[in-house]
mmCIF file of N, CA and C in Angstrom:
data_model
loop_
_atom_site.group_PDB
_atom_site.id
_atom_site.type_symbol
_atom_site.label_atom_id
_atom_site.label_comp_id
_atom_site.label_asym_id
_atom_site.label_seq_id
_atom_site.Cartn_x
_atom_site.Cartn_y
_atom_site.Cartn_z
ATOM 1 N N MET K 1 2.866 10.620 -3.272
ATOM 2 C CA MET K 1 2.053 11.739 -2.831
ATOM 3 C C MET K 1 1.147 12.163 -3.980
ATOM 4 N N LEU K 2 -0.066 12.536 -3.652
ATOM 5 C CA LEU K 2 -0.998 12.993 -4.666
ATOM 6 C C LEU K 2 -0.636 14.382 -5.139
ATOM 7 N N SER K 3 -0.727 14.583 -6.433
ATOM 8 C CA SER K 3 -0.527 15.924 -6.953
ATOM 9 C C SER K 3 -1.771 16.739 -6.645
ATOM 10 N N GLY K 4 -1.684 18.055 -6.736
ATOM 11 C CA GLY K 4 -2.847 18.908 -6.500
ATOM 12 C C GLY K 4 -3.992 18.560 -7.427
ATOM 13 N N GLN K 5 -3.682 18.259 -8.684
ATOM 14 C CA GLN K 5 -4.720 17.895 -9.648
ATOM 15 C C GLN K 5 -5.387 16.585 -9.269
ATOM 16 N N GLN K 6 -4.605 15.586 -8.894
ATOM 17 C CA GLN K 6 -5.158 14.277 -8.536
ATOM 18 C C GLN K 6 -6.038 14.377 -7.299
ATOM 19 N N ALA K 7 -5.641 15.181 -6.334
ATOM 20 C CA ALA K 7 -6.414 15.336 -5.110
ATOM 21 C C ALA K 7 -7.771 15.983 -5.375
ATOM 22 N N LYS K 8 -7.861 16.812 -6.396
ATOM 23 C CA LYS K 8 -9.120 17.490 -6.722
ATOM 24 C C LYS K 8 -10.070 16.614 -7.528
ATOM 25 N N LYS K 9 -9.557 15.579 -8.170
ATOM 26 C CA LYS K 9 -10.384 14.682 -8.968
ATOM 27 C C LYS K 9 -11.205 13.776 -8.061
ATOM 28 N N ASP K 10 -12.318 13.329 -8.586
ATOM 29 C CA ASP K 10 -13.143 12.352 -7.876
ATOM 30 C C ASP K 10 -12.691 10.966 -8.338
ATOM 31 N N THR K 11 -11.533 10.541 -7.859
ATOM 32 C CA THR K 11 -10.908 9.302 -8.298
ATOM 33 C C THR K 11 -11.156 8.195 -7.287
ATOM 34 N N SER K 12 -11.570 7.037 -7.782
ATOM 35 C CA SER K 12 -11.745 5.884 -6.903
ATOM 36 C C SER K 12 -10.374 5.310 -6.567
ATOM 37 N N PHE K 13 -10.314 4.511 -5.502
ATOM 38 C CA PHE K 13 -9.052 3.857 -5.156
ATOM 39 C C PHE K 13 -8.623 2.932 -6.287
ATOM 40 N N GLU K 14 -9.566 2.246 -6.893
ATOM 41 C CA GLU K 14 -9.245 1.336 -7.986
ATOM 42 C C GLU K 14 -8.567 2.088 -9.127
ATOM 43 N N ASP K 15 -9.138 3.244 -9.509
ATOM 44 C CA ASP K 15 -8.536 4.054 -10.572
ATOM 45 C C ASP K 15 -7.182 4.613 -10.147
ATOM 46 N N PHE K 16 -7.086 5.031 -8.898
ATOM 47 C CA PHE K 16 -5.823 5.564 -8.390
ATOM 48 C C PHE K 16 -4.703 4.546 -8.571
ATOM 49 N N PHE K 17 -4.953 3.295 -8.147
ATOM 50 C CA PHE K 17 -3.917 2.269 -8.251
ATOM 51 C C PHE K 17 -3.657 1.867 -9.703
ATOM 52 N N LYS K 18 -4.680 1.869 -10.544
ATOM 53 C CA LYS K 18 -4.493 1.552 -11.959
ATOM 54 C C LYS K 18 -3.646 2.611 -12.649
ATOM 55 N N GLN K 19 -3.792 3.871 -12.226
ATOM 56 C CA GLN K 19 -3.085 4.976 -12.860
ATOM 57 C C GLN K 19 -1.716 5.247 -12.234
ATOM 58 N N ALA K 20 -1.400 4.568 -11.160
ATOM 59 C CA ALA K 20 -0.105 4.787 -10.505
ATOM 60 C C ALA K 20 1.007 4.475 -11.501
ATOM 61 N N PRO K 21 2.005 5.348 -11.604
ATOM 62 C CA PRO K 21 3.054 5.155 -12.599
ATOM 63 C C PRO K 21 3.888 3.894 -12.379
ATOM 64 N N ARG K 22 4.131 3.554 -11.127
ATOM 65 C CA ARG K 22 4.958 2.372 -10.849
ATOM 66 C C ARG K 22 4.759 1.976 -9.399
ATOM 67 N N MET K 23 4.261 0.794 -9.196
ATOM 68 C CA MET K 23 4.100 0.278 -7.839
ATOM 69 C C MET K 23 5.354 -0.509 -7.484
ATOM 70 N N ASN K 24 5.786 -0.404 -6.244
ATOM 71 C CA ASN K 24 6.972 -1.127 -5.809
ATOM 72 C C ASN K 24 6.692 -2.628 -5.855
ATOM 73 N N PRO K 25 7.472 -3.388 -6.598
ATOM 74 C CA PRO K 25 7.213 -4.823 -6.706
ATOM 75 C C PRO K 25 7.388 -5.566 -5.378
ATOM 76 N N SER K 26 8.079 -4.984 -4.437
ATOM 77 C CA SER K 26 8.285 -5.622 -3.133
ATOM 78 C C SER K 26 7.115 -5.401 -2.176
ATOM 79 N N ARG K 27 6.103 -4.662 -2.587
ATOM 80 C CA ARG K 27 4.992 -4.373 -1.678
ATOM 81 C C ARG K 27 4.284 -5.642 -1.214
ATOM 82 N N SER K 28 4.332 -6.691 -2.020
ATOM 83 C CA SER K 28 3.684 -7.942 -1.621
ATOM 84 C C SER K 28 4.415 -8.624 -0.467
ATOM 85 N N LEU K 29 5.603 -8.142 -0.136
ATOM 86 C CA LEU K 29 6.342 -8.684 1.002
ATOM 87 C C LEU K 29 5.900 -8.066 2.321
ATOM 88 N N ILE K 30 5.061 -7.035 2.254
ATOM 89 C CA ILE K 30 4.530 -6.419 3.470
ATOM 90 C C ILE K 30 3.583 -7.424 4.114
ATOM 91 N N LYS K 31 3.839 -7.751 5.366
ATOM 92 C CA LYS K 31 3.046 -8.748 6.090
ATOM 93 C C LYS K 31 2.480 -8.118 7.360
ATOM 94 N N ARG K 32 1.743 -8.877 8.080
ATOM 95 C CA ARG K 32 1.168 -8.523 9.375
ATOM 96 C C ARG K 32 -0.259 -8.050 9.246
ATOM 97 N N VAL K 33 -0.782 -7.576 10.372
ATOM 98 C CA VAL K 33 -2.188 -7.209 10.468
ATOM 99 C C VAL K 33 -2.375 -5.707 10.308
ATOM 100 N N VAL K 34 -3.355 -5.330 9.492
ATOM 101 C CA VAL K 34 -3.745 -3.937 9.312
ATOM 102 C C VAL K 34 -5.257 -3.892 9.497
ATOM 103 N N CYS K 35 -5.708 -3.068 10.400
ATOM 104 C CA CYS K 35 -7.142 -2.948 10.681
ATOM 105 C C CYS K 35 -7.763 -4.303 11.011
ATOM 106 N N GLY K 36 -7.021 -5.129 11.720
ATOM 107 C CA GLY K 36 -7.533 -6.424 12.164
ATOM 108 C C GLY K 36 -7.523 -7.527 11.122
ATOM 109 N N VAL K 37 -6.925 -7.269 9.965
ATOM 110 C CA VAL K 37 -6.907 -8.263 8.890
ATOM 111 C C VAL K 37 -5.471 -8.477 8.435
ATOM 112 N N ARG K 38 -5.098 -9.730 8.235
ATOM 113 C CA ARG K 38 -3.763 -10.032 7.710
ATOM 114 C C ARG K 38 -3.692 -9.589 6.256
ATOM 115 N N VAL K 39 -2.746 -8.727 5.945
ATOM 116 C CA VAL K 39 -2.608 -8.171 4.596
ATOM 117 C C VAL K 39 -2.470 -9.288 3.562
ATOM 118 N N GLU K 40 -1.656 -10.283 3.877
ATOM 119 C CA GLU K 40 -1.403 -11.350 2.905
ATOM 120 C C GLU K 40 -2.619 -12.239 2.645
ATOM 121 N N ASP K 41 -3.654 -12.139 3.490
ATOM 122 C CA ASP K 41 -4.866 -12.945 3.312
ATOM 123 C C ASP K 41 -5.967 -12.238 2.525
ATOM 124 N N ILE K 42 -5.776 -10.983 2.203
ATOM 125 C CA ILE K 42 -6.799 -10.217 1.488
ATOM 126 C C ILE K 42 -6.785 -10.643 0.019
ATOM 127 N N GLU K 43 -7.933 -11.126 -0.462
ATOM 128 C CA GLU K 43 -8.015 -11.624 -1.836
ATOM 129 C C GLU K 43 -8.379 -10.540 -2.842
ATOM 130 N N GLU K 44 -9.199 -9.580 -2.459
ATOM 131 C CA GLU K 44 -9.656 -8.544 -3.385
ATOM 132 C C GLU K 44 -8.478 -7.606 -3.669
ATOM 133 N N PRO K 45 -8.053 -7.501 -4.935
ATOM 134 C CA PRO K 45 -6.831 -6.759 -5.276
ATOM 135 C C PRO K 45 -6.797 -5.295 -4.829
ATOM 136 N N THR K 46 -7.884 -4.559 -5.035
ATOM 137 C CA THR K 46 -7.876 -3.144 -4.659
ATOM 138 C C THR K 46 -7.773 -2.977 -3.149
ATOM 139 N N MET K 47 -8.501 -3.793 -2.399
ATOM 140 C CA MET K 47 -8.435 -3.707 -0.932
ATOM 141 C C MET K 47 -7.043 -4.082 -0.438
ATOM 142 N N ARG K 48 -6.419 -5.059 -1.076
ATOM 143 C CA ARG K 48 -5.059 -5.446 -0.686
ATOM 144 C C ARG K 48 -4.095 -4.284 -0.927
ATOM 145 N N GLU K 49 -4.225 -3.587 -2.067
ATOM 146 C CA GLU K 49 -3.371 -2.430 -2.348
ATOM 147 C C GLU K 49 -3.594 -1.321 -1.319
ATOM 148 N N ILE K 50 -4.847 -1.105 -0.941
ATOM 149 C CA ILE K 50 -5.162 -0.081 0.075
ATOM 150 C C ILE K 50 -4.492 -0.440 1.393
ATOM 151 N N ARG K 51 -4.559 -1.690 1.786
ATOM 152 C CA ARG K 51 -3.957 -2.115 3.057
ATOM 153 C C ARG K 51 -2.436 -2.066 3.002
ATOM 154 N N TYR K 52 -1.842 -2.372 1.841
ATOM 155 C CA TYR K 52 -0.384 -2.208 1.707
ATOM 156 C C TYR K 52 -0.024 -0.751 1.970
ATOM 157 N N LEU K 53 -0.782 0.146 1.371
ATOM 158 C CA LEU K 53 -0.531 1.576 1.537
ATOM 159 C C LEU K 53 -0.737 1.994 2.998
ATOM 160 N N ASP K 54 -1.808 1.494 3.629
ATOM 161 C CA ASP K 54 -2.049 1.767 5.053
ATOM 162 C C ASP K 54 -0.861 1.341 5.902
ATOM 163 N N LYS K 55 -0.396 0.124 5.668
ATOM 164 C CA LYS K 55 0.710 -0.420 6.462
ATOM 165 C C LYS K 55 1.995 0.370 6.222
ATOM 166 N N LEU K 56 2.251 0.702 4.973
ATOM 167 C CA LEU K 56 3.443 1.472 4.641
ATOM 168 C C LEU K 56 3.436 2.821 5.351
ATOM 169 N N ILE K 57 2.336 3.527 5.284
ATOM 170 C CA ILE K 57 2.221 4.839 5.930
ATOM 171 C C ILE K 57 2.363 4.707 7.441
ATOM 172 N N ASP K 58 1.711 3.705 8.015
ATOM 173 C CA ASP K 58 1.784 3.481 9.463
ATOM 174 C C ASP K 58 3.223 3.226 9.910
ATOM 175 N N GLU K 59 3.913 2.355 9.209
ATOM 176 C CA GLU K 59 5.292 2.018 9.585
ATOM 177 C C GLU K 59 6.248 3.188 9.370
ATOM 178 N N LEU K 60 6.072 3.929 8.283
ATOM 179 C CA LEU K 60 6.913 5.108 8.049
ATOM 180 C C LEU K 60 6.681 6.155 9.128
ATOM 181 N N ALA K 61 5.424 6.328 9.544
ATOM 182 C CA ALA K 61 5.105 7.292 10.599
ATOM 183 C C ALA K 61 5.759 6.907 11.916
ATOM 184 N N ARG K 62 5.993 5.633 12.120
ATOM 185 C CA ARG K 62 6.659 5.154 13.339
ATOM 186 C C ARG K 62 8.177 5.228 13.235
ATOM 187 N N GLY K 63 8.673 5.680 12.075
ATOM 188 C CA GLY K 63 10.112 5.842 11.902
ATOM 189 C C GLY K 63 10.833 4.625 11.365
ATOM 190 N N LYS K 64 10.096 3.624 10.922
ATOM 191 C CA LYS K 64 10.724 2.417 10.398
ATOM 192 C C LYS K 64 11.264 2.682 8.992
ATOM 193 N N ALA K 65 12.406 2.126 8.676
ATOM 194 C CA ALA K 65 13.032 2.307 7.361
ATOM 195 C C ALA K 65 12.259 1.546 6.295
ATOM 196 N N MET K 66 12.164 2.141 5.110
ATOM 197 C CA MET K 66 11.457 1.526 3.987
ATOM 198 C C MET K 66 11.994 0.119 3.701
ATOM 199 N N GLU K 67 13.303 -0.066 3.778
ATOM 200 C CA GLU K 67 13.912 -1.363 3.502
ATOM 201 C C GLU K 67 13.396 -2.437 4.454
ATOM 202 N N LYS K 68 13.178 -2.057 5.698
ATOM 203 C CA LYS K 68 12.675 -3.028 6.671
ATOM 204 C C LYS K 68 11.209 -3.335 6.442
ATOM 205 N N ILE K 69 10.436 -2.321 6.076
ATOM 206 C CA ILE K 69 9.017 -2.523 5.812
ATOM 207 C C ILE K 69 8.845 -3.473 4.628
ATOM 208 N N LEU K 70 9.620 -3.236 3.578
ATOM 209 C CA LEU K 70 9.519 -4.050 2.365
ATOM 210 C C LEU K 70 10.403 -5.291 2.428
ATOM 211 N N ARG K 71 11.077 -5.471 3.548
ATOM 212 C CA ARG K 71 11.925 -6.637 3.801
ATOM 213 C C ARG K 71 13.017 -6.797 2.745
ATOM 214 N N THR K 72 13.573 -5.643 2.320
ATOM 215 C CA THR K 72 14.637 -5.695 1.326
ATOM 216 C C THR K 72 15.990 -5.386 1.926
ATOM 217 N N GLY K 73 16.007 -4.984 3.201
ATOM 218 C CA GLY K 73 17.280 -4.650 3.853
ATOM 219 C C GLY K 73 18.044 -5.874 4.250
ATOM 220 N N SER K 74 19.289 -5.682 4.577
ATOM 221 C CA SER K 74 20.139 -6.815 4.948
ATOM 222 C C SER K 74 19.931 -7.207 6.400
#
């Protein structure tokens, strides 16, 4: 979640992801289509991170467990 200070800054997505304290290493396991594009096929790093975040938020909003989204559950 963005802090109040971060939300007020004019921060690009690229800077946001560069400044993130720790990205989940399992995020690359997120698969499927987001906005009509397969996440795993996106070559541009910043756009791929944005789509991972889109997919994560979408799946969490649907009530799916984080472990299932990141494919770390049993």
